[in-house]
Coordinates of C-alpha atoms in Angstrom, one line a residue:
X12 CA -6.4 19.3 -44.7
X13 CA -7.1 16.2 -46.8
X14 CA -5.9 13.0 -45.1
X15 CA -6.2 11.0 -48.3
X16 CA -4.2 13.4 -50.4
X17 CA -0.6 12.2 -50.4
X18 CA 1.4 13.7 -53.3
X19 CA 4.9 12.8 -52.2
X20 CA 6.2 9.2 -52.2
X21 CA 6.8 7.8 -48.7
X22 CA 6.3 4.6 -46.7
X23 CA 4.6 6.6 -43.9
X24 CA 1.0 7.7 -43.4
X25 CA -0.5 10.0 -40.8
X26 CA -1.3 8.3 -37.5
X27 CA -4.8 8.9 -36.0
X28 CA -5.9 8.7 -32.4
X29 CA -8.1 10.3 -29.8
X30 CA -6.6 9.8 -26.3
X31 CA -3.0 10.6 -26.9
X32 CA -0.2 10.9 -29.4
X33 CA 3.6 11.0 -29.5
X34 CA 5.8 11.9 -32.5
X35 CA 9.6 12.0 -32.3
X36 CA 12.8 11.1 -34.3
X37 CA 13.4 7.8 -32.5
X38 CA 11.0 4.9 -32.2
X39 CA 12.3 3.8 -28.8
X40 CA 11.8 7.4 -27.5
X41 CA 8.2 7.4 -28.9
X42 CA 7.5 4.2 -27.1
X43 CA 8.9 5.8 -23.9
X44 CA 6.2 8.5 -24.2
X45 CA 3.5 5.9 -24.9
X46 CA 4.5 4.0 -21.8
X47 CA 3.5 7.1 -19.8
X48 CA 0.1 7.3 -21.5
X49 CA -0.5 3.6 -20.8
X50 CA 0.5 4.1 -17.1
X51 CA -2.2 6.8 -16.8
X52 CA 0.1 9.8 -17.4
X53 CA -0.7 12.9 -19.5
X54 CA 1.0 14.6 -22.5
X55 CA 3.5 16.4 -20.3
X56 CA 4.5 13.1 -18.6
X57 CA 4.9 11.6 -22.1
X58 CA 6.9 14.6 -23.4
X59 CA 9.4 14.5 -20.5
X60 CA 9.8 10.7 -20.6
X61 CA 10.4 11.0 -24.4
X62 CA 13.0 13.8 -23.9
X63 CA 14.9 11.9 -21.3
X64 CA 14.9 8.7 -23.5
X65 CA 16.3 10.7 -26.4
X66 CA 19.4 11.6 -24.4
X67 CA 20.2 7.9 -24.5
X68 CA 18.9 6.6 -27.8
X69 CA 20.0 9.7 -29.9
X70 CA 23.1 11.0 -28.2
X71 CA 24.4 12.3 -31.5
X72 CA 21.9 15.2 -31.2
X73 CA 21.3 15.8 -27.5
X74 CA 22.2 14.7 -24.1
X75 CA 21.8 15.1 -20.3
X76 CA 23.9 18.3 -20.7
X77 CA 21.6 19.9 -23.3
X78 CA 19.4 23.0 -23.4
X79 CA 15.7 22.7 -23.9
X80 CA 12.6 24.8 -24.8
X81 CA 8.9 24.0 -24.7
X82 CA 5.5 25.4 -25.6
X83 CA 2.5 23.9 -23.8
X84 CA -1.2 24.3 -24.3
X85 CA -3.5 23.7 -21.4
X86 CA -6.3 26.1 -22.4
X87 CA -3.8 28.8 -23.2
X88 CA -0.2 28.8 -24.4
X89 CA 2.8 28.8 -22.0
X90 CA 6.4 29.1 -23.1
X91 CA 9.5 27.7 -21.3
X92 CA 13.0 28.8 -21.9
X93 CA 15.4 26.3 -20.4
X94 CA 18.6 27.6 -22.0
X95 CA 21.6 28.3 -19.8
X96 CA 23.9 31.3 -19.4
X97 CA 27.6 31.6 -20.0
X98 CA 29.9 31.3 -16.9
X99 CA 30.1 34.3 -14.6
X100 CA 33.9 34.3 -14.8
X101 CA 33.9 34.5 -18.7
X102 CA 35.6 37.6 -20.2
X103 CA 36.6 38.7 -23.7
X104 CA 40.2 38.2 -22.7
X105 CA 39.6 34.5 -22.8
X106 CA 39.2 34.8 -26.6
X107 CA 42.3 37.0 -27.3
X108 CA 43.6 36.3 -30.8
X109 CA 40.5 34.3 -31.9
X110 CA 38.1 35.2 -34.6
X111 CA 35.2 33.2 -33.2
X112 CA 34.1 31.2 -30.2
X113 CA 35.6 27.7 -30.4
X114 CA 33.1 24.9 -31.2
X115 CA 34.9 22.3 -29.1
X116 CA 36.2 22.5 -25.5
X117 CA 35.2 24.5 -22.5
X118 CA 35.1 28.0 -24.0
X119 CA 31.9 27.2 -25.8
X120 CA 30.1 25.7 -22.8
X121 CA 27.1 27.3 -21.2
X122 CA 25.1 26.0 -18.2
X123 CA 23.0 23.0 -19.4
X124 CA 19.3 23.7 -18.9
X125 CA 17.4 20.5 -20.1
X126 CA 17.2 19.0 -16.6
X127 CA 15.6 22.2 -15.2
X128 CA 13.1 22.2 -18.1
X129 CA 12.1 18.6 -17.3
X130 CA 11.6 19.5 -13.7
X131 CA 9.7 22.8 -14.4
X132 CA 7.3 21.1 -16.8
X133 CA 6.6 18.2 -14.3
X134 CA 6.0 20.6 -11.4
X135 CA 3.3 22.4 -13.3
X136 CA 1.6 19.6 -15.1
X137 CA 3.1 16.2 -14.3
X138 CA 0.7 13.5 -13.2
X139 CA 3.0 10.5 -12.7
X140 CA 5.8 10.4 -10.1
X141 CA 8.9 12.2 -11.4
X142 CA 11.1 9.1 -11.1
X143 CA 8.7 7.1 -13.2
X144 CA 9.4 9.3 -16.2
X145 CA 13.1 8.1 -16.2
X146 CA 12.3 4.4 -16.2
X147 CA 12.4 3.8 -20.0
X148 CA 15.7 5.8 -20.5
X149 CA 17.3 4.0 -17.6
X150 CA 16.3 0.7 -19.1
X151 CA 17.7 1.6 -22.5
X152 CA 21.0 2.8 -21.0
X153 CA 21.5 -0.1 -18.7
X154 CA 20.3 -3.0 -20.8
X155 CA 21.4 -1.5 -24.1
X156 CA 19.5 -0.7 -27.4
X157 CA 20.2 -1.3 -31.1
X158 CA 21.5 1.9 -32.7
X159 CA 19.1 3.1 -35.4
X160 CA 20.3 3.7 -39.0
X161 CA 20.2 7.5 -39.2
X162 CA 21.7 7.8 -35.7
X163 CA 24.5 5.4 -36.7
X164 CA 25.3 7.6 -39.7
X165 CA 25.6 10.7 -37.6
X166 CA 27.7 8.8 -35.0
X167 CA 30.0 7.7 -37.9
X168 CA 30.4 11.3 -39.2
X169 CA 31.3 12.4 -35.7
X170 CA 34.4 10.2 -35.7
X171 CA 36.3 12.7 -37.8
X172 CA 35.4 15.5 -35.3
X173 CA 35.9 13.9 -31.9
X174 CA 38.4 11.0 -32.2
X175 CA 41.3 13.3 -33.2
X176 CA 40.8 15.5 -30.1
X177 CA 43.6 15.3 -27.5
X178 CA 43.7 16.7 -24.0
X179 CA 42.4 15.5 -20.7
X180 CA 39.0 17.3 -21.1
X181 CA 38.1 15.1 -24.1
X182 CA 39.2 11.7 -22.9
X183 CA 36.0 10.7 -20.9
X184 CA 33.8 11.7 -23.9
X185 CA 35.7 9.3 -26.2
X186 CA 35.7 6.5 -23.7
X187 CA 31.9 6.6 -23.4
X188 CA 30.9 7.2 -27.0
X189 CA 33.8 5.6 -28.9
X190 CA 34.8 2.8 -26.6
X191 CA 36.4 0.8 -29.4
X192 CA 37.8 3.9 -31.0
X193 CA 34.9 3.9 -33.5
X194 CA 31.2 4.6 -33.8
X195 CA 28.7 1.8 -33.3
X196 CA 27.2 0.4 -36.5
X197 CA 23.5 0.3 -37.3
X198 CA 21.9 -2.5 -35.3
X199 CA 24.8 -2.8 -32.9
X200 CA 23.7 -2.7 -29.3
X201 CA 25.1 0.2 -27.3
X202 CA 24.7 0.7 -23.6
X203 CA 26.1 3.1 -20.9
X204 CA 25.9 2.3 -17.3
X205 CA 27.1 5.8 -16.4
X206 CA 24.1 7.3 -18.2
X207 CA 21.8 5.0 -16.2
X208 CA 23.5 5.9 -12.9
X209 CA 23.3 9.6 -13.6
X210 CA 19.6 9.5 -14.6
X211 CA 18.8 7.6 -11.4
X212 CA 20.5 10.4 -9.4
X213 CA 18.6 13.1 -11.3
X214 CA 15.3 11.2 -10.9
X215 CA 15.7 10.5 -7.1
X216 CA 16.6 14.2 -6.3
X217 CA 14.1 15.9 -8.6
X218 CA 16.9 17.3 -10.6
X219 CA 18.6 19.0 -7.6
X220 CA 21.7 16.8 -7.9
X221 CA 22.5 18.3 -11.3
X222 CA 22.6 21.9 -10.1
X223 CA 23.4 21.9 -6.4
X224 CA 24.9 18.7 -5.0
X225 CA 26.6 15.5 -6.2
X226 CA 26.5 15.9 -10.0
X227 CA 27.0 19.7 -9.9
X228 CA 30.1 19.1 -7.8
X229 CA 31.5 16.7 -10.3
X230 CA 30.8 19.1 -13.2
X231 CA 32.5 22.0 -11.4
X232 CA 35.5 19.9 -10.3
X233 CA 36.1 18.6 -13.8
X234 CA 35.9 22.1 -15.2
X235 CA 38.4 23.4 -12.7
X236 CA 40.8 20.5 -13.4
X237 CA 40.7 20.8 -17.2
X238 CA 40.5 24.6 -17.9
X239 CA 36.8 25.2 -17.8
X240 CA 35.1 28.2 -16.3
X241 CA 31.8 26.6 -15.2
X242 CA 31.4 26.8 -11.4
X243 CA 29.1 25.5 -8.7
X244 CA 27.7 29.0 -8.4
X245 CA 26.9 29.1 -12.1
X246 CA 25.0 25.8 -11.9
X247 CA 23.1 26.8 -8.7
X248 CA 22.1 30.2 -10.2
X249 CA 20.4 28.5 -13.2
X250 CA 16.7 28.4 -13.6
X251 CA 14.3 27.8 -16.5
X252 CA 12.2 30.8 -17.3
X253 CA 8.5 30.9 -18.1
X254 CA 8.0 33.3 -21.1
X255 CA 5.1 34.5 -23.3
X256 CA 5.1 33.0 -26.8
X257 CA 5.2 35.3 -29.7
X258 CA 3.0 34.9 -32.8
X259 CA 1.8 36.2 -36.2
X260 CA -1.3 35.5 -38.2
X261 CA -0.6 33.8 -41.6
X262 CA -3.7 33.1 -43.8
X263 CA -6.1 31.4 -41.4
X264 CA -3.5 30.2 -39.0
X265 CA -1.8 31.8 -36.0
X266 CA 1.8 30.6 -35.8
X267 CA 3.5 30.6 -32.4
X268 CA 7.2 30.6 -31.5
X269 CA 9.3 31.5 -28.4
X270 CA 10.8 34.9 -28.1
X271 CA 14.5 35.7 -28.2
X272 CA 17.1 34.4 -27.4
X273 CA 15.7 31.8 -29.9
X274 CA 15.7 32.3 -33.7
X275 CA 11.9 31.4 -33.9
X276 CA 11.1 35.0 -34.7
X277 CA 12.8 34.5 -38.1
X278 CA 9.9 32.3 -39.1
X279 CA 7.4 34.9 -38.1
X280 CA 9.2 37.7 -39.9
X281 CA 9.4 35.7 -43.1
X282 CA 5.7 34.8 -42.9
X283 CA 4.8 38.4 -42.4
X284 CA 6.7 39.2 -45.6
X285 CA 5.1 36.3 -47.5
X286 CA 1.7 37.3 -46.4
X287 CA 1.5 39.9 -49.2
X288 CA 2.0 37.3 -51.9
X289 CA -0.7 34.9 -53.0
X290 CA 1.4 31.8 -53.0
X291 CA -1.6 29.5 -53.8
X292 CA -1.8 31.1 -57.2
X293 CA 1.4 29.1 -58.1
X294 CA 1.9 25.3 -57.9
X295 CA 3.9 24.2 -54.9
X296 CA 6.7 23.0 -57.2
X297 CA 7.0 26.3 -59.1
X298 CA 9.9 28.7 -59.3
X299 CA 7.6 31.5 -58.2
X300 CA 6.7 29.8 -54.9
X301 CA 10.3 28.7 -54.1
X302 CA 11.7 32.1 -55.0
X303 CA 9.3 34.1 -52.8
X304 CA 9.8 31.8 -49.8
X305 CA 13.6 31.9 -50.1
X306 CA 13.8 35.6 -50.5
X307 CA 11.5 36.2 -47.5
X308 CA 13.6 33.9 -45.4
X309 CA 16.8 35.6 -46.5
X310 CA 15.4 39.0 -45.4
X311 CA 14.3 37.6 -42.1
X312 CA 17.7 36.1 -41.3
X313 CA 19.4 39.4 -42.1
X314 CA 17.4 41.0 -39.2
X315 CA 17.7 38.0 -36.9
X316 CA 21.4 37.6 -37.2
X317 CA 21.9 41.3 -36.5
X318 CA 19.5 41.9 -33.6
X319 CA 18.6 38.6 -31.8
X320 CA 20.4 37.5 -28.6
X321 CA 19.5 37.2 -24.9
X322 CA 16.3 39.1 -24.4
X323 CA 18.0 41.6 -22.0
X324 CA 20.4 42.7 -24.8
X325 CA 18.1 42.7 -27.9
X326 CA 19.2 45.1 -30.7
X327 CA 15.6 46.1 -31.3
X328 CA 12.3 45.2 -29.7
X329 CA 10.4 42.1 -30.8
X330 CA 7.3 44.2 -31.6
X331 CA 9.2 46.2 -34.2
X332 CA 10.6 43.1 -35.9
X333 CA 7.1 41.7 -36.1
X334 CA 5.5 45.0 -37.3
X335 CA 3.3 44.3 -40.4
X336 CA 4.1 47.8 -41.8
X337 CA 7.8 47.0 -41.5
X338 CA 7.1 43.6 -43.3
X339 CA 5.4 45.5 -46.1
X340 CA 8.5 47.7 -46.5
X341 CA 10.8 44.6 -46.6
X342 CA 8.5 42.9 -49.1
X343 CA 9.2 45.6 -51.6
X344 CA 12.8 44.4 -51.8
X345 CA 11.8 41.2 -53.4
X346 CA 12.0 41.2 -57.2
X347 CA 12.4 38.8 -60.0
X348 CA 16.0 38.1 -59.2
X349 CA 17.7 36.8 -56.0
X350 CA 19.0 39.3 -53.6
X351 CA 22.7 38.8 -53.6
X352 CA 23.3 40.0 -50.1
X353 CA 20.4 40.8 -47.8
X354 CA 21.1 43.6 -45.3
X355 CA 19.2 44.0 -42.1
X356 CA 16.5 46.6 -42.0
X357 CA 16.2 49.4 -39.5
X358 CA 12.8 49.0 -37.8
X359 CA 11.6 52.4 -36.7
X360 CA 12.5 53.0 -33.1
X361 CA 22.7 18.3 -33.9
X362 CA 18.9 18.7 -32.0
X363 CA 15.9 16.5 -31.2
X364 CA 12.2 17.6 -31.4
X365 CA 9.2 15.9 -30.1
X366 CA 5.5 16.5 -29.9
X367 CA 2.9 15.0 -27.6
X368 CA -0.8 15.6 -27.1
X369 CA -3.8 14.2 -25.2
X370 CA -7.4 15.4 -24.6
X371 CA -6.3 18.5 -22.6
X372 CA -2.6 19.1 -23.0
X373 CA -0.4 19.6 -26.1
X374 CA 3.4 19.9 -25.9
X375 CA 6.0 21.2 -28.3
X376 CA 9.4 20.3 -27.0
X377 CA 13.0 20.6 -28.3
X378 CA 16.4 20.0 -26.8
X379 CA 19.9 19.9 -28.2
X380 CA 23.6 19.7 -27.5
X381 CA 24.4 21.8 -30.6
X382 CA 26.6 20.6 -33.5
X383 CA 25.9 16.9 -32.9
X384 CA 27.5 15.7 -29.7
X385 CA 28.3 19.2 -28.5
X386 CA 31.6 20.4 -26.8
X387 CA 33.3 17.0 -26.7
X388 CA 33.4 17.2 -23.0
X389 CA 31.8 14.5 -20.8
X390 CA 32.0 14.6 -17.0
X391 CA 33.8 11.5 -15.9
X392 CA 31.6 8.7 -14.5
X393 CA 28.4 10.5 -15.4
X394 CA 27.5 10.2 -19.1
X395 CA 26.8 14.0 -19.0
X396 CA 27.9 15.3 -22.4
X397 CA 28.1 19.0 -22.2
X398 CA 26.6 21.3 -24.9
X399 CA 28.6 24.0 -26.8
X400 CA 25.8 26.6 -27.1
X401 CA 28.3 29.4 -26.4
X402 CA 29.7 28.8 -29.9
X403 CA 26.6 30.7 -31.1
X404 CA 27.9 33.9 -29.6
X405 CA 29.9 36.4 -31.7
X406 CA 33.1 38.2 -30.9
X407 CA 32.0 41.2 -33.0
X408 CA 32.4 44.3 -30.9
X409 CA 29.1 46.1 -30.2
X410 CA 26.9 43.3 -31.5
X411 CA 24.0 42.5 -29.2
X412 CA 25.1 38.8 -29.3
X413 CA 28.7 39.5 -28.4
X414 CA 29.9 37.0 -25.8
X415 CA 29.8 38.1 -22.2
X416 CA 29.5 36.8 -18.7
X417 CA 26.2 35.3 -17.4
X418 CA 24.5 35.8 -20.8
X419 CA 22.3 33.5 -22.9
X420 CA 23.5 33.1 -26.5
X421 CA 21.5 33.3 -29.7
X422 CA 19.8 30.0 -29.8
X423 CA 18.9 27.9 -32.9
X424 CA 16.5 25.4 -31.3
X425 CA 12.8 26.4 -31.6
X426 CA 9.5 24.6 -30.8
X427 CA 6.5 25.7 -32.8
X428 CA 2.7 25.7 -32.3
X429 CA -0.3 26.4 -34.4
X430 CA -3.7 27.7 -33.4
X431 CA -6.8 28.7 -35.4
X432 CA -9.6 31.0 -34.2
X433 CA -8.0 30.9 -30.7
X434 CA -8.3 27.1 -30.6
X435 CA -5.3 24.8 -30.6
X436 CA -4.3 22.9 -33.7
X437 CA -1.1 21.5 -32.2
X438 CA 2.7 21.4 -31.9
X439 CA 5.2 21.2 -34.7
X440 CA 8.9 21.5 -35.2
X441 CA 11.8 20.9 -37.5
X442 CA 15.3 20.2 -36.2
X443 CA 18.6 21.3 -37.8
X444 CA 20.4 24.5 -36.7
X445 CA 19.6 27.3 -39.1
X446 CA 17.3 25.0 -41.1
X447 CA 14.8 25.2 -38.2
X448 CA 13.0 28.4 -39.0
X449 CA 13.2 27.6 -42.7
X450 CA 11.6 24.2 -42.0
X451 CA 8.9 25.9 -39.9
X452 CA 8.2 28.3 -42.7
X453 CA 8.0 25.5 -45.3
X454 CA 5.7 23.3 -43.2
X455 CA 3.4 26.3 -42.5
X456 CA 3.2 27.2 -46.2
X457 CA 2.5 23.5 -47.1
X458 CA -0.4 23.5 -44.6
X459 CA -1.8 26.9 -45.1
X460 CA -1.2 27.6 -48.8
X461 CA -1.3 24.1 -50.3
X462 CA -3.7 22.3 -48.0
X463 CA -1.4 19.3 -47.3
X464 CA -1.9 16.9 -44.4
X465 CA 0.8 16.8 -41.7
X466 CA 2.7 13.9 -43.2
X467 CA 2.7 15.3 -46.7
X468 CA 3.8 18.7 -45.3
X469 CA 6.8 16.9 -43.8
X470 CA 7.6 14.7 -46.8
X471 CA 7.6 17.5 -49.4
X472 CA 10.9 18.5 -51.0
X473 CA 12.8 21.2 -49.1
X474 CA 15.2 24.0 -49.8
X475 CA 17.7 25.7 -47.4
X476 CA 19.0 29.2 -47.7
X477 CA 22.7 29.2 -46.7
X478 CA 24.1 32.7 -47.2
X479 CA 24.4 35.4 -49.9
X480 CA 22.4 33.9 -52.7
X481 CA 23.5 30.3 -52.0
X482 CA 20.6 27.8 -51.8
X483 CA 20.7 24.1 -51.2
X484 CA 17.9 22.0 -52.8
X485 CA 16.9 18.5 -51.8
X486 CA 17.4 15.9 -54.6
X487 CA 13.7 15.4 -54.8
X488 CA 13.2 19.0 -56.1
X489 CA 12.3 18.7 -59.8
X490 CA 15.0 19.5 -62.3
X491 CA 13.0 22.2 -64.0
X492 CA 13.0 24.1 -60.7
X493 CA 16.8 23.9 -60.3
X494 CA 17.3 25.5 -63.7
X495 CA 14.5 28.1 -63.2
X496 CA 16.0 29.2 -59.8
X497 CA 19.4 29.5 -61.3
X498 CA 18.0 31.8 -64.0
X499 CA 16.7 34.0 -61.2
X500 CA 20.3 34.4 -60.0
X501 CA 20.0 31.9 -57.1
X502 CA 23.3 30.0 -56.7
X503 CA 21.7 26.5 -56.4
X504 CA 23.2 23.2 -55.4
X505 CA 21.4 19.8 -55.2
X506 CA 22.3 17.8 -52.1
X507 CA 21.8 14.2 -51.2
X508 CA 22.5 14.9 -47.6
X509 CA 19.1 14.6 -46.1
X510 CA 20.4 15.7 -42.7
X511 CA 20.8 19.2 -44.1
X512 CA 17.1 19.6 -44.6
X513 CA 15.9 19.0 -41.0
X514 CA 13.9 16.4 -39.2
X515 CA 10.4 17.2 -38.0
X516 CA 7.3 16.1 -36.3
X517 CA 3.7 17.4 -36.1
X518 CA 0.6 16.6 -34.1
X519 CA -2.6 18.5 -35.1
X520 CA -6.1 18.2 -33.6
X521 CA -8.9 18.0 -36.2
X522 CA -12.5 17.5 -35.1
X523 CA -11.4 15.9 -31.9
X524 CA -9.0 13.5 -33.7
X525 CA -5.2 13.7 -33.1
X526 CA -3.3 13.5 -36.4
X527 CA 0.4 12.7 -35.9
X528 CA 3.3 12.5 -38.3
X529 CA 7.0 12.0 -38.1
X530 CA 9.8 13.0 -40.4
X531 CA 10.8 10.6 -43.2
X532 CA 14.4 12.0 -43.1
X533 CA 14.9 10.4 -39.7
X534 CA 14.4 7.1 -37.9
X535 CA 11.2 8.7 -36.4
X536 CA 7.9 7.3 -35.4
X537 CA 4.5 8.7 -34.6
X538 CA 2.0 6.7 -32.5
X539 CA -1.5 7.5 -31.2
X540 CA -4.1 5.8 -29.1

């Protein structure tokens, strides 16, 4: 990793430090994490404070009603699945006459798990008082903050989705986030006293109020009054689960993801397929490199979309999906031309990401409401915007991810982590629905095959496989590549929408130095001390 090699234009450079580092998509959230370091806290304190602050300063991507996942290094890796389950009273009859789970409204709502993730991480590693971690977020909510440019754009786009909604269940959401019947402009100060009030209640009760008492009662009552199925029993039954991260070796790196119900395994399957090609033989901006990466990702998604769901209902075991022999078989399907429609194999037998690190702990953390603001439902008087993760279920009969009661859906949000020779390099992640495993793949290839530093690995032009042989290319992709991919039967389209290509952060440890970087496609900021 050459810290002086910077082949892609950007105003950003890697940030270096020794004691601690924070990288996230919002400068104010990054500062919230740094406040914890300055107060004597550790990387977990910083991560939690950053995550809580993000529910206020980037509500277009996450909220108090989000789900969350984390990977933590403390000498070994630990995984945390904070995603919630569908309501226990949910049945297929609720979807009669529908072809898919609705993206808006109560039917797509699952139990929000972010608060339980904050509490679980703090109980295991937190150094500062739990309430102290909420102080920056409460300050931003009560005193107000200037909305950043990229967030304002996302907020503006959301007008077309949420303002037309009618019905009692959507009224509180619009009152809080569109109080003047419009989105706030960039630089406009936005505040929410109901957010501050709710965060104080969560802080003072250690999260108990969200799942068992005051706030839980408000959530359940609003659901009962407006056609929702979420109950007090659903909330009280929720818990974040500690899980074993899964991994694969790629070149000289070990790449770690969380197991299903997340789609992180897609990155690992694709890397296993790519392992058999010597990508470094080709320039990074070559048709050969792009074509092989796209095809490997296409084959990985075919399996993941067929088999991945709640770990209790998996279509095939994780071990078989990650089998290297199976990857070699799938590799043979890649030819000179794009695969028009990738079929799954048969193995034998709207998000925020943040990274923090200090001298002992390293944290990869992600939380999301899904599809921007989520379900469009906000609990009156609380600022709790509820996620719509249930929209990731399918109604297809017999599919492992078919919607059902008390079940976790297929989940798009994935934290990543890198190790080398059993030693930690650090956390990394890229936000953006189905772009996430594709972003992980491209960042790993940039680091492992092309020797880029973390900031250059984030800045480099990106592609996104959509479906069939449809591929989106960022406008910074050279024109000769656009033509060359089309000649290989890829249906390519250039896009100026940077939001389609993800937003990521990385912190890597190199010779005792923390190297932090934040995505140029967001308002992000990396800081280190």
